[in-house]
PDB file of C-alpha atoms in Angstrom:
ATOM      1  CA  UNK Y   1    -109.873 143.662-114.193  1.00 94.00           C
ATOM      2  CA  UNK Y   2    -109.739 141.799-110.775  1.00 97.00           C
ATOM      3  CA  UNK Y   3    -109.865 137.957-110.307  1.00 97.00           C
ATOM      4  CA  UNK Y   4    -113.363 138.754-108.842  1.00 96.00           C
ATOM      5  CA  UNK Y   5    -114.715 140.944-112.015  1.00 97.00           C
ATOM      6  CA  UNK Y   6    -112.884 137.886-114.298  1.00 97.00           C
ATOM      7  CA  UNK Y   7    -114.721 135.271-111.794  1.00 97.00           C
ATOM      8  CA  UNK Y   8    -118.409 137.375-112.080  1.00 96.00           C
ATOM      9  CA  UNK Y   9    -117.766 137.508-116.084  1.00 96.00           C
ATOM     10  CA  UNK Y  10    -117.197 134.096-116.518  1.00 96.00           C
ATOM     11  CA  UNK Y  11    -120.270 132.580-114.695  1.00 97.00           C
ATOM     12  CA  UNK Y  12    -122.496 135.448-116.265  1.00 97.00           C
ATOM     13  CA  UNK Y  13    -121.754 134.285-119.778  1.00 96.00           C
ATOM     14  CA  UNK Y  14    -121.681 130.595-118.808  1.00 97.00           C
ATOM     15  CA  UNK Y  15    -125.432 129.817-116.785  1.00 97.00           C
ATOM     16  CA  UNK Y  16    -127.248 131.185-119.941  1.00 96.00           C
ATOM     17  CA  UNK Y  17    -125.814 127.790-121.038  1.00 94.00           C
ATOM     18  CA  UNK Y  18    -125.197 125.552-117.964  1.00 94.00           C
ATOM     19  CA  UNK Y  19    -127.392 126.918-115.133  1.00 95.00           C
ATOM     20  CA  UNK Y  20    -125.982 128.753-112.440  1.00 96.00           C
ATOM     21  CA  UNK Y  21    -124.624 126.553-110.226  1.00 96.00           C
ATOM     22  CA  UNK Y  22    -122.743 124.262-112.997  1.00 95.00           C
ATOM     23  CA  UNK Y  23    -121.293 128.003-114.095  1.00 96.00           C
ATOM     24  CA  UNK Y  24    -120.058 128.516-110.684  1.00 96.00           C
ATOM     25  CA  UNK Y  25    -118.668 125.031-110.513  1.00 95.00           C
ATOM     26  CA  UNK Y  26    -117.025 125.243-113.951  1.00 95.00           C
ATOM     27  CA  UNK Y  27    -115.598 128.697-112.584  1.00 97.00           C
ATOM     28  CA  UNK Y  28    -113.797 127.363-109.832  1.00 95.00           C
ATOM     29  CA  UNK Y  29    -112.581 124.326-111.609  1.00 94.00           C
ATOM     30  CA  UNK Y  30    -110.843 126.835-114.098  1.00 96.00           C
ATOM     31  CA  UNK Y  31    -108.872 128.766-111.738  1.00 96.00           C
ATOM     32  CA  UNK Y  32    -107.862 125.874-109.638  1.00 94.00           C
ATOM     33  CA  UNK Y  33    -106.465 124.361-112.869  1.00 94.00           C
ATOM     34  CA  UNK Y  34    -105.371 127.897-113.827  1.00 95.00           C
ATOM     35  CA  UNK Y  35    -103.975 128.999-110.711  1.00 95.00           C
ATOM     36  CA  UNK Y  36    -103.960 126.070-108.334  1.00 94.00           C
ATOM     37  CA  UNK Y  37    -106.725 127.713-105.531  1.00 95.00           C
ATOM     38  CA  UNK Y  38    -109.124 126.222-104.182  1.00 93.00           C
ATOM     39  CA  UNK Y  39    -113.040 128.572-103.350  1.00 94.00           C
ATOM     40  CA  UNK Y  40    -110.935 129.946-100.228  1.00 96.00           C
ATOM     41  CA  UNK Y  41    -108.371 130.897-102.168  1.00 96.00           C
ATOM     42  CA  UNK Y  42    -110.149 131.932-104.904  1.00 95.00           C
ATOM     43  CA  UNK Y  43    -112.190 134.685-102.494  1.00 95.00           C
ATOM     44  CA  UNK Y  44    -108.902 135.641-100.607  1.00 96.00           C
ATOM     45  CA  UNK Y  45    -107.339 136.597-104.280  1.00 96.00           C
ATOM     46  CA  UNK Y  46    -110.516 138.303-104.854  1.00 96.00           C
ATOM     47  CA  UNK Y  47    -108.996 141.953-105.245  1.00 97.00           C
ATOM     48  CA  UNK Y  48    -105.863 141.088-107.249  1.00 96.00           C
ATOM     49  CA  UNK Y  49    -105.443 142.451-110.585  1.00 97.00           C
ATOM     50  CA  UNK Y  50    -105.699 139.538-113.489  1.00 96.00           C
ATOM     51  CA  UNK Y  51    -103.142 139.606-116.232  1.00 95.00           C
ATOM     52  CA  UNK Y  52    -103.533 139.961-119.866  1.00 96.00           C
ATOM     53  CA  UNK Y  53    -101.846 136.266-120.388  1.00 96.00           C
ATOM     54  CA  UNK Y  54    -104.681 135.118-117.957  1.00 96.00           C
ATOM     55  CA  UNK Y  55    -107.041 137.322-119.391  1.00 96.00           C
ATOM     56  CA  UNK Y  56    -106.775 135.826-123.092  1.00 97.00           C
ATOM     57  CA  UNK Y  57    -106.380 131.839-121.612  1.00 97.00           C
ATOM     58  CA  UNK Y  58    -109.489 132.434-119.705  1.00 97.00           C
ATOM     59  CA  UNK Y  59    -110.946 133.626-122.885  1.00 96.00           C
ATOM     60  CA  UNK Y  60    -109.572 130.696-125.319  1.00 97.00           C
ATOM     61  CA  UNK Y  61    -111.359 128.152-122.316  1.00 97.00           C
ATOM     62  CA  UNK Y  62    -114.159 130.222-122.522  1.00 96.00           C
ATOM     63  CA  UNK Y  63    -115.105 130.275-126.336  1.00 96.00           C
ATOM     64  CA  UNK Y  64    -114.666 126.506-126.405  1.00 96.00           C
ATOM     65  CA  UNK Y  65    -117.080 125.578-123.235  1.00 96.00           C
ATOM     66  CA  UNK Y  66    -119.810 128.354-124.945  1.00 94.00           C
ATOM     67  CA  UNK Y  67    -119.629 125.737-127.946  1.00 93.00           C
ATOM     68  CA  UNK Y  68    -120.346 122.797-125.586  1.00 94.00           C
ATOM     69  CA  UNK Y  69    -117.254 121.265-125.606  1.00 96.00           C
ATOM     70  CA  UNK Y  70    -116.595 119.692-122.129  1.00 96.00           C
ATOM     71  CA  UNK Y  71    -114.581 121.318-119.807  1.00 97.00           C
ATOM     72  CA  UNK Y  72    -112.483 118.096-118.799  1.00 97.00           C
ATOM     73  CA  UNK Y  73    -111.213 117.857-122.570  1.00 97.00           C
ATOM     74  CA  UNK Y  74    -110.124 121.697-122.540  1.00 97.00           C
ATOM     75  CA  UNK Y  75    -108.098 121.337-118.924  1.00 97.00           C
ATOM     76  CA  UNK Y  76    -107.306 117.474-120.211  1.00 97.00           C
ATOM     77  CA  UNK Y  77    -108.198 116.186-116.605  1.00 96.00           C
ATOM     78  CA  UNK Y  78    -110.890 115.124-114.569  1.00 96.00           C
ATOM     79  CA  UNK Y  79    -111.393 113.838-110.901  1.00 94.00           C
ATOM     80  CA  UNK Y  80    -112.407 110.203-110.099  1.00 97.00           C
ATOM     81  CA  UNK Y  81    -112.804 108.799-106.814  1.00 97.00           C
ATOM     82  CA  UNK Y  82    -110.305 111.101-105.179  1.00 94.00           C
ATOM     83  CA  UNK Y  83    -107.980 110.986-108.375  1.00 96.00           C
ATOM     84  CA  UNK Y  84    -107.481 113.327-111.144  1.00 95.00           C
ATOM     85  CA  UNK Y  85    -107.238 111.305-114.164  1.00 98.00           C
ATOM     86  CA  UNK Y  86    -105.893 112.691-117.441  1.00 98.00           C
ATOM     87  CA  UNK Y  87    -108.605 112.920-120.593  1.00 98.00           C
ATOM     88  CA  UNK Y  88    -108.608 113.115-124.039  1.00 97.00           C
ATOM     89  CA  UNK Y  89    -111.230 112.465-126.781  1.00 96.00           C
ATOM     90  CA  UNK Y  90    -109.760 109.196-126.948  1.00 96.00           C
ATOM     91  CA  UNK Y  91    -111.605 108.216-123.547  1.00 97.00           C
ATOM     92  CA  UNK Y  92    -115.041 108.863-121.971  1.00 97.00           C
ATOM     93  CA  UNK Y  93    -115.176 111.201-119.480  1.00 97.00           C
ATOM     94  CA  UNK Y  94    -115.500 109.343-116.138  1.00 97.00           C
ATOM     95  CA  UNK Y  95    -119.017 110.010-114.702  1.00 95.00           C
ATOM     96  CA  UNK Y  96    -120.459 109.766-110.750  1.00 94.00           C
ATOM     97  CA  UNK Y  97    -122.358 106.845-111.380  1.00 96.00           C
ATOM     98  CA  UNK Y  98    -118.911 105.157-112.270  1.00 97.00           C
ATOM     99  CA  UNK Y  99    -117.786 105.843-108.998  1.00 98.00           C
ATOM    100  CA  UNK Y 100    -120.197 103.989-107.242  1.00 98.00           C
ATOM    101  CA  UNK Y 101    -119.910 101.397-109.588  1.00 98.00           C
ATOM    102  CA  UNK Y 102    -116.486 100.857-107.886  1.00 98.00           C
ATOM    103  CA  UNK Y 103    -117.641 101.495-104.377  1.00 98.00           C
ATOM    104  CA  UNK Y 104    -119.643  98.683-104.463  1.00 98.00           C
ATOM    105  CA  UNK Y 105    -116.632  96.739-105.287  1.00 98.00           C
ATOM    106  CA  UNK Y 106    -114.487  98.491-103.062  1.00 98.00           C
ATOM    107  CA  UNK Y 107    -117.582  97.920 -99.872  1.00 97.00           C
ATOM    108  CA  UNK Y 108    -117.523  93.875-100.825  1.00 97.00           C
ATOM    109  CA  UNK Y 109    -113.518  92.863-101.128  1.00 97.00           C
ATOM    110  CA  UNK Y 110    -111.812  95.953 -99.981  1.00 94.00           C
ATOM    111  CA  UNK Y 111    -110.658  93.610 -97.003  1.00 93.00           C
ATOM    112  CA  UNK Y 112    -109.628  91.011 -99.418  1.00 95.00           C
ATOM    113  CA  UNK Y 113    -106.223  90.609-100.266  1.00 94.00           C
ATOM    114  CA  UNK Y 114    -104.848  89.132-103.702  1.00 95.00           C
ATOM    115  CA  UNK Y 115    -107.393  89.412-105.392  1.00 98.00           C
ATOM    116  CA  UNK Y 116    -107.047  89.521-109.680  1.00 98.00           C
ATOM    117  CA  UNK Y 117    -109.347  92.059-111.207  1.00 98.00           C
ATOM    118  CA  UNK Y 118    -109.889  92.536-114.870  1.00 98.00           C
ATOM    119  CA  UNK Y 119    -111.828  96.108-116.279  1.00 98.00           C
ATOM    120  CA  UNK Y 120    -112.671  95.320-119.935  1.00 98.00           C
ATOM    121  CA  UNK Y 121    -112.991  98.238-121.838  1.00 98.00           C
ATOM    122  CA  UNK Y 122    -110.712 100.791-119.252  1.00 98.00           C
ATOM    123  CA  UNK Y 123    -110.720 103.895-121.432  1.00 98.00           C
ATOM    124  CA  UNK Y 124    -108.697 106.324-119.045  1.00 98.00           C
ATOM    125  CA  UNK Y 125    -108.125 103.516-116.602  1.00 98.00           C
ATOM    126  CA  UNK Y 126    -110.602 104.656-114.257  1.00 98.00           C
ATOM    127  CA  UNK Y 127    -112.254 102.291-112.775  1.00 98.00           C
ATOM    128  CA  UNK Y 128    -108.683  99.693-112.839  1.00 98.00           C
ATOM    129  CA  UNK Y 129    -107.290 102.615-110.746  1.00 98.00           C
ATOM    130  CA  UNK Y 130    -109.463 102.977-108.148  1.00 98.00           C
ATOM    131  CA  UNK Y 131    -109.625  99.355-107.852  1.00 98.00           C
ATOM    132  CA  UNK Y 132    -105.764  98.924-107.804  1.00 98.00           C
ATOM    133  CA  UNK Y 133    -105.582 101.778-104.983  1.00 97.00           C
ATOM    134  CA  UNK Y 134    -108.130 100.294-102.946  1.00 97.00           C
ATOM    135  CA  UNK Y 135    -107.937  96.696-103.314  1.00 97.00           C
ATOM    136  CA  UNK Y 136    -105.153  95.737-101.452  1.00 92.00           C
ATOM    137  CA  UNK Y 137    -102.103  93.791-102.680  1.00 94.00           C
ATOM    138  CA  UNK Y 138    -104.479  93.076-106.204  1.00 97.00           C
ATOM    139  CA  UNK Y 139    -103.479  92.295-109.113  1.00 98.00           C
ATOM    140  CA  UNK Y 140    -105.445  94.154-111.595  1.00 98.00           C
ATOM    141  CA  UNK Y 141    -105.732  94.043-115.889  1.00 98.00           C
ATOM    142  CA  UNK Y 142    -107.022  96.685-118.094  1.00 98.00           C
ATOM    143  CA  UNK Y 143    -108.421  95.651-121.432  1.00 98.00           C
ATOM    144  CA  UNK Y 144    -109.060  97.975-124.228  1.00 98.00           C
ATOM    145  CA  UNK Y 145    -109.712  97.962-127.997  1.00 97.00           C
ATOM    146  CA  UNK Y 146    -107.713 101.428-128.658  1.00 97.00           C
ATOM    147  CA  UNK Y 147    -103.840 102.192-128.455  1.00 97.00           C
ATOM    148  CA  UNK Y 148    -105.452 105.871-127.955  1.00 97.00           C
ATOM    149  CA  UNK Y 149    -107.557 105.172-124.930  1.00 98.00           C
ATOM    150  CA  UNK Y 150    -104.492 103.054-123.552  1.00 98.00           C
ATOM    151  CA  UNK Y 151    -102.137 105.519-123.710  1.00 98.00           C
ATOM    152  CA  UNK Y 152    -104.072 107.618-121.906  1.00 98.00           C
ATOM    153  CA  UNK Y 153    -104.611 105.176-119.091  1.00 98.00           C
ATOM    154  CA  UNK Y 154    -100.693 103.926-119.151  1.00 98.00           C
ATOM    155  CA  UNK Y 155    -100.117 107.698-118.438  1.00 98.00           C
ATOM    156  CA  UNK Y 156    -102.757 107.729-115.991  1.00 98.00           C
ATOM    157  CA  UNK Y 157    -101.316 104.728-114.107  1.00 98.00           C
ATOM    158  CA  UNK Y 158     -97.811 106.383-114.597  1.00 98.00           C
ATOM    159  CA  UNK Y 159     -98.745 109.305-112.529  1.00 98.00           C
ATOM    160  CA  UNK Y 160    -100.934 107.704-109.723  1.00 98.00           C
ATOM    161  CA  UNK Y 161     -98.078 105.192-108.889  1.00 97.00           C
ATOM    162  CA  UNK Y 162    -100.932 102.389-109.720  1.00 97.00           C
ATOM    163  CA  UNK Y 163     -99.677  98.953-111.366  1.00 97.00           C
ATOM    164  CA  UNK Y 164    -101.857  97.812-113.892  1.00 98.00           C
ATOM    165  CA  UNK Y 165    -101.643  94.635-116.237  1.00 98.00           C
ATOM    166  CA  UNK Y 166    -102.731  96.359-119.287  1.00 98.00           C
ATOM    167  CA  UNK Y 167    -104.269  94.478-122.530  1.00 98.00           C
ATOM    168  CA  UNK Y 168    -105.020  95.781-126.049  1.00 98.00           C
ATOM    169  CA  UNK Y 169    -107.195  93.158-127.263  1.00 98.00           C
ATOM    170  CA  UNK Y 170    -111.115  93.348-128.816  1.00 97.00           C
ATOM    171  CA  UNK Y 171    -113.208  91.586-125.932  1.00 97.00           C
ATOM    172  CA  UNK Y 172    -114.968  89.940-128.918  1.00 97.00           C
ATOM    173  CA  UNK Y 173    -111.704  88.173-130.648  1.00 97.00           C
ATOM    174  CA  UNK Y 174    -109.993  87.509-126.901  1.00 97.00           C
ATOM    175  CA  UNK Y 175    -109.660  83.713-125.367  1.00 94.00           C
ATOM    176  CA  UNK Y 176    -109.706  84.029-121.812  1.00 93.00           C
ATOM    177  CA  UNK Y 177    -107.568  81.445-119.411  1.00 95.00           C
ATOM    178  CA  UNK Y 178    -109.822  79.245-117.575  1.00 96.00           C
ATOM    179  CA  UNK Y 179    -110.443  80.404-113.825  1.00 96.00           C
ATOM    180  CA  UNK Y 180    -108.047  83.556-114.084  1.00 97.00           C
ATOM    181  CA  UNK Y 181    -109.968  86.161-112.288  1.00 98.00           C
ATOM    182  CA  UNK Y 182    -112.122  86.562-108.931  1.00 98.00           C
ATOM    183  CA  UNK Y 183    -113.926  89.658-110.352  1.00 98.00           C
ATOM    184  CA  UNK Y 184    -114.675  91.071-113.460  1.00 98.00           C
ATOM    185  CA  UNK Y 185    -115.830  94.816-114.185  1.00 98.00           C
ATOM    186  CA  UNK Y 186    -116.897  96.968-117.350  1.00 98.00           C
ATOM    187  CA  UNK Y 187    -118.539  99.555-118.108  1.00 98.00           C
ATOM    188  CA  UNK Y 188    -119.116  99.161-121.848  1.00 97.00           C
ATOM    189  CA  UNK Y 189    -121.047 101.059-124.662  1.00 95.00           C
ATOM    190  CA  UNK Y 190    -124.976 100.760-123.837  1.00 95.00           C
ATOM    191  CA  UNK Y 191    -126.670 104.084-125.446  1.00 94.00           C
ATOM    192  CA  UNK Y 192    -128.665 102.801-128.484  1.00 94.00           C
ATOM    193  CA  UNK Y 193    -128.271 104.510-131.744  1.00 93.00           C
ATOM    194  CA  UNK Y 194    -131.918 105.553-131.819  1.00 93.00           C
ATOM    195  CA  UNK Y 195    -131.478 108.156-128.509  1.00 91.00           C
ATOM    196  CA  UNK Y 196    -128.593 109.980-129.884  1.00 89.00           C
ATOM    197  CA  UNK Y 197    -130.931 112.461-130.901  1.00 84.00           C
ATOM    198  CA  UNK Y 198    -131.874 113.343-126.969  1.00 86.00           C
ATOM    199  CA  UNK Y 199    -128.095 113.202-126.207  1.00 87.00           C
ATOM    200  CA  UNK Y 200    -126.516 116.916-124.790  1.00 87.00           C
ATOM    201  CA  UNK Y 201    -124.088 118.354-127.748  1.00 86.00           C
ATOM    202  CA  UNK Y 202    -121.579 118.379-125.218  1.00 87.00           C
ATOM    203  CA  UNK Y 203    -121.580 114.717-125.179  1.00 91.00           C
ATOM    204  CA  UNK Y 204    -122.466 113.942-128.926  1.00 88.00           C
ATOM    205  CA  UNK Y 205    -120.379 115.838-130.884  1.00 90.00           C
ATOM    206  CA  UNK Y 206    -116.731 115.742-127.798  1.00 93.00           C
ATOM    207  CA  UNK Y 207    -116.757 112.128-126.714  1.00 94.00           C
ATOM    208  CA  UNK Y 208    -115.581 108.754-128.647  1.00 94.00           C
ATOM    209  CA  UNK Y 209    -118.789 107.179-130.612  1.00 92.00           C
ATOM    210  CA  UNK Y 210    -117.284 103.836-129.945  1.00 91.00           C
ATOM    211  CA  UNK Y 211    -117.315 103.645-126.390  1.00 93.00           C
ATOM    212  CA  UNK Y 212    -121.003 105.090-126.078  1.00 94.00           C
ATOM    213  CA  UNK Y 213    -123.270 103.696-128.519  1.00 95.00           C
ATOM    214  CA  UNK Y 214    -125.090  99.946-129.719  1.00 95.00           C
ATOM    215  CA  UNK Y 215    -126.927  98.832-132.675  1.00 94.00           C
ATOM    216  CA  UNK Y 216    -130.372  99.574-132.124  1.00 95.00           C
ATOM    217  CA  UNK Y 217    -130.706  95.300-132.990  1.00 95.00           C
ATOM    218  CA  UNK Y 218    -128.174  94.465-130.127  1.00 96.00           C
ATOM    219  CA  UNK Y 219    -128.157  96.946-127.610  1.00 96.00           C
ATOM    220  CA  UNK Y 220    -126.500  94.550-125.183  1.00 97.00           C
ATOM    221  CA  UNK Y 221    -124.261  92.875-127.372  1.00 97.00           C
ATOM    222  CA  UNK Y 222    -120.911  93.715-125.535  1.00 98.00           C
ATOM    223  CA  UNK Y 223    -122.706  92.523-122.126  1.00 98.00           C
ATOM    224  CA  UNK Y 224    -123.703  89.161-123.710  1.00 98.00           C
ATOM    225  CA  UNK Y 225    -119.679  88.629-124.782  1.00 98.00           C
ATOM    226  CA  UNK Y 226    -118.408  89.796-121.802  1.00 98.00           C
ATOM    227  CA  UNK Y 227    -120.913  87.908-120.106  1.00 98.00           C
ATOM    228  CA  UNK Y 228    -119.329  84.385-122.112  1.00 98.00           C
ATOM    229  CA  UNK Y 229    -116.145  85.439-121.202  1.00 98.00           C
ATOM    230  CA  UNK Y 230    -116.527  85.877-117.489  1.00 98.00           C
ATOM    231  CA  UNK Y 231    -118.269  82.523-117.450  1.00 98.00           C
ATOM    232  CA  UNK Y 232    -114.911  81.287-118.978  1.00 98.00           C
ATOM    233  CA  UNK Y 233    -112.614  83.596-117.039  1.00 98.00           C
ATOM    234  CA  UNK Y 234    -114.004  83.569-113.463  1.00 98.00           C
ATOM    235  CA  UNK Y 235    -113.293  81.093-110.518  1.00 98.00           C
ATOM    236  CA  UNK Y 236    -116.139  79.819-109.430  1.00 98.00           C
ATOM    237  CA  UNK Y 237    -117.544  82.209-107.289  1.00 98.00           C
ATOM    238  CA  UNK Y 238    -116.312  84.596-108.424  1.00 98.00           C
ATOM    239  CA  UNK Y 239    -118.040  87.877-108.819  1.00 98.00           C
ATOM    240  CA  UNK Y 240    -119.141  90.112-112.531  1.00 98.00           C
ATOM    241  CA  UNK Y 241    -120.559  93.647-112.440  1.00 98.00           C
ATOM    242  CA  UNK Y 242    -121.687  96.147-115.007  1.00 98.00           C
ATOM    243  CA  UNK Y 243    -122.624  99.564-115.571  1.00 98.00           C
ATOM    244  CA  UNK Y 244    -125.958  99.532-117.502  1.00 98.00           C
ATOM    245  CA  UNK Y 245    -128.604 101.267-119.088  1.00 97.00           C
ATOM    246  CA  UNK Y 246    -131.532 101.319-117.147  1.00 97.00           C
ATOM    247  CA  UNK Y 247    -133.819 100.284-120.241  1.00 96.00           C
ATOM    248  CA  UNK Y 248    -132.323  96.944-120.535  1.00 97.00           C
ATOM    249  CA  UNK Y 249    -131.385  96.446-116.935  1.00 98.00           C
ATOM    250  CA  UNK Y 250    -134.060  92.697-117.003  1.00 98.00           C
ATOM    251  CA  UNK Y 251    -132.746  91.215-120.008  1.00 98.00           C
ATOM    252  CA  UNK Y 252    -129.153  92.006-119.233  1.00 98.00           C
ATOM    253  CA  UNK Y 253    -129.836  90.657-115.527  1.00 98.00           C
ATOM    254  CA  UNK Y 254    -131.711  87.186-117.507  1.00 98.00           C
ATOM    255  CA  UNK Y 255    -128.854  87.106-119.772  1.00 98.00           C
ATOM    256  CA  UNK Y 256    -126.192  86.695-117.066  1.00 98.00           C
ATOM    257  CA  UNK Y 257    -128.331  83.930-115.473  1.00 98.00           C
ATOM    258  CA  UNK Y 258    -128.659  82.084-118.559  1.00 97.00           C
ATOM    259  CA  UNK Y 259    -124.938  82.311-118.839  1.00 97.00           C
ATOM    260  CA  UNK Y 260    -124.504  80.208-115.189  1.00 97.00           C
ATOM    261  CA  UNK Y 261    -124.670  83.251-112.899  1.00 98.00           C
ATOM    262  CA  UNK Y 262    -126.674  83.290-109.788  1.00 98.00           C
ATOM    263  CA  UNK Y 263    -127.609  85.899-107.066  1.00 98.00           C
ATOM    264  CA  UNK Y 264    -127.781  88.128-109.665  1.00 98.00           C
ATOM    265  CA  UNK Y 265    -128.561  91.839-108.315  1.00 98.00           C
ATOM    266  CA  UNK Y 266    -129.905  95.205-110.627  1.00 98.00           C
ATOM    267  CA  UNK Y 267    -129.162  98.347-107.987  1.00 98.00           C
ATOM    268  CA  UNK Y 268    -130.435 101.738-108.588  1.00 98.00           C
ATOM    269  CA  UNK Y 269    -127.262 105.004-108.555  1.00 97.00           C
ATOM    270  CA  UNK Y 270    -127.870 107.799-106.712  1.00 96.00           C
ATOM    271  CA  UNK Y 271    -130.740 109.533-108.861  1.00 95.00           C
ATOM    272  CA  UNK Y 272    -132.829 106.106-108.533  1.00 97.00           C
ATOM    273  CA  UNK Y 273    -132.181 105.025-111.664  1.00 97.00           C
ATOM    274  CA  UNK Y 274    -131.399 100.675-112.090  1.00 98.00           C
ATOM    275  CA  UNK Y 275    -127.444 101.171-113.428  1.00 98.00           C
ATOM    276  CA  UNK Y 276    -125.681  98.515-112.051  1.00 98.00           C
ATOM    277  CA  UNK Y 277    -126.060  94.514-112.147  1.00 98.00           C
ATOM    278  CA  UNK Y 278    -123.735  92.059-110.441  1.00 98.00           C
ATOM    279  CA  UNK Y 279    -123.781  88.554-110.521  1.00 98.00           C
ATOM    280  CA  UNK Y 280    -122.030  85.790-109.137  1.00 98.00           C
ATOM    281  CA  UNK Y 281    -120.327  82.486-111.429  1.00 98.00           C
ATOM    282  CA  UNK Y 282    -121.892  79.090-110.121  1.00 89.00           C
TER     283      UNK Y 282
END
């Protein structure tokens, strides 16, 4: 068997499953974890013969993706805003819509200098990396609730040189200093339990419960803590966004203006859809 026949047999038994063109993606993601090559190298080693050690890891990837579990957790990476992040179970798998999360971050202060940055509920570290590499001379803190999702973004930070003040706290039991940050950032859980029954297996039955989904009474509890705390934590003037859910994006925006914020902003992602609110502390 060639790299080409291997290449053909893995997107015909994957876009029964994932559509073509995820297939083909997922393809070349394999072999440039496998192999290191990018598509050009990938059709250059078209003709070369693929070994039976290749042949069986290829087939060990393949059984696990045909029973939806998500590629990123079988390779134990994925990319982020030019970075490839290690993953793990532990930690979400970061999505697009995260990424522009931090570009709009990045397009306000990224000619600011000193700024101190804290990412409450970091799971791989993320969104704290990006910021750290982008933000320059910032001093940036990571918050989680799990010693498993911290490792993973400790290791993270490790490997992409990025100094991070991490924290393992719960964001509901933590006392914030007074006036400690110029910008505060989460993404936190905001699925309700109720639409876990339209959620992809791939998703449902791979990723950590307790970093997705709400109480169908409180879907915005975390945003209304982290809300308090960023009134607490923030200079004045200073500057809170979210990643939300697109259901709740009016209450979440009234909640952070009855909590002293003003200019408070609901922007749509890239498929149109009201994700993100920012606000700033009067």
């Amino acid at each position: 068997m060639t790299v080409n026949d291997l290449r053909r047999e893995l997107v015909n038994r994957l876009a029964p499953l994932y559509g073509r063109y995820e297939a083909n993606s997922m393809t070349r993601l394999i072999f440039h974890h496998l192999k290191g090559w990018d598509p050009t190298s990938l059709i250059i080693n078209a003709n070369l013969p693929v070994s039976e050690r290749m042949l069986q890891t290829v087939g060990r990837i393949l059984v696990r993706l045909e029973h939806h579990e998500p590629l990123q957790y079988i390779l134990g990476e994925a990319r982020f805003y030019g970075m490839d992040l290690q993953v793990s179970p532990a930690v979400l798998i970061p999505r697009p819509e995260t990424a522009e999360l931090v570009d709009q971050i990045v397009d306000r202060y990224g000619q600011t200098r000193d700024l101190r940055v804290l990412d409450v509920g970091t799971g791989s570290g993320a969104i704290a990396i990006a910021l750290s590499r982008n933000l320059p001379y910032s001093k940036v803190s990571a918050m989680d609730v799990s010693d498993a999702a911290l490792d993973v973004a400790k290791e993270n930070a490790r490997q992409l040189g990025a100094k991070i003040d991490f924290i393992h706290a719960d964001i509901f039991d933590w006392k914030p200093m007074s006036d400690s940050f110029d910008i505060i950032v989460s993404n936190p859980p905001y699925i309700p339990d109720e639409e876990k029954d339209d959620m992809e297996d791939n998703v449902l039955k791979y990723e950590p419960e307790q970093a997705l989904f709400v109480p169908d009474d409180d879907p915005l509890r975390y945003y209304r803590r982290i809300t308090e705390v960023a009134a607490v934590a923030l200079v004045p003037g200073g500057h809170l966004y979210f990643e939300i859910n697109p259901r709740f994006a009016d209450q979440t925006a009234k909640l952070m203006e009855g909590n002293g914020f003003h200019d408070v902003t609901i922007t749509r992602d890239s498929q149109n859809r009201r994700r993100f609110a920012d606000g700033t502390k009067g």
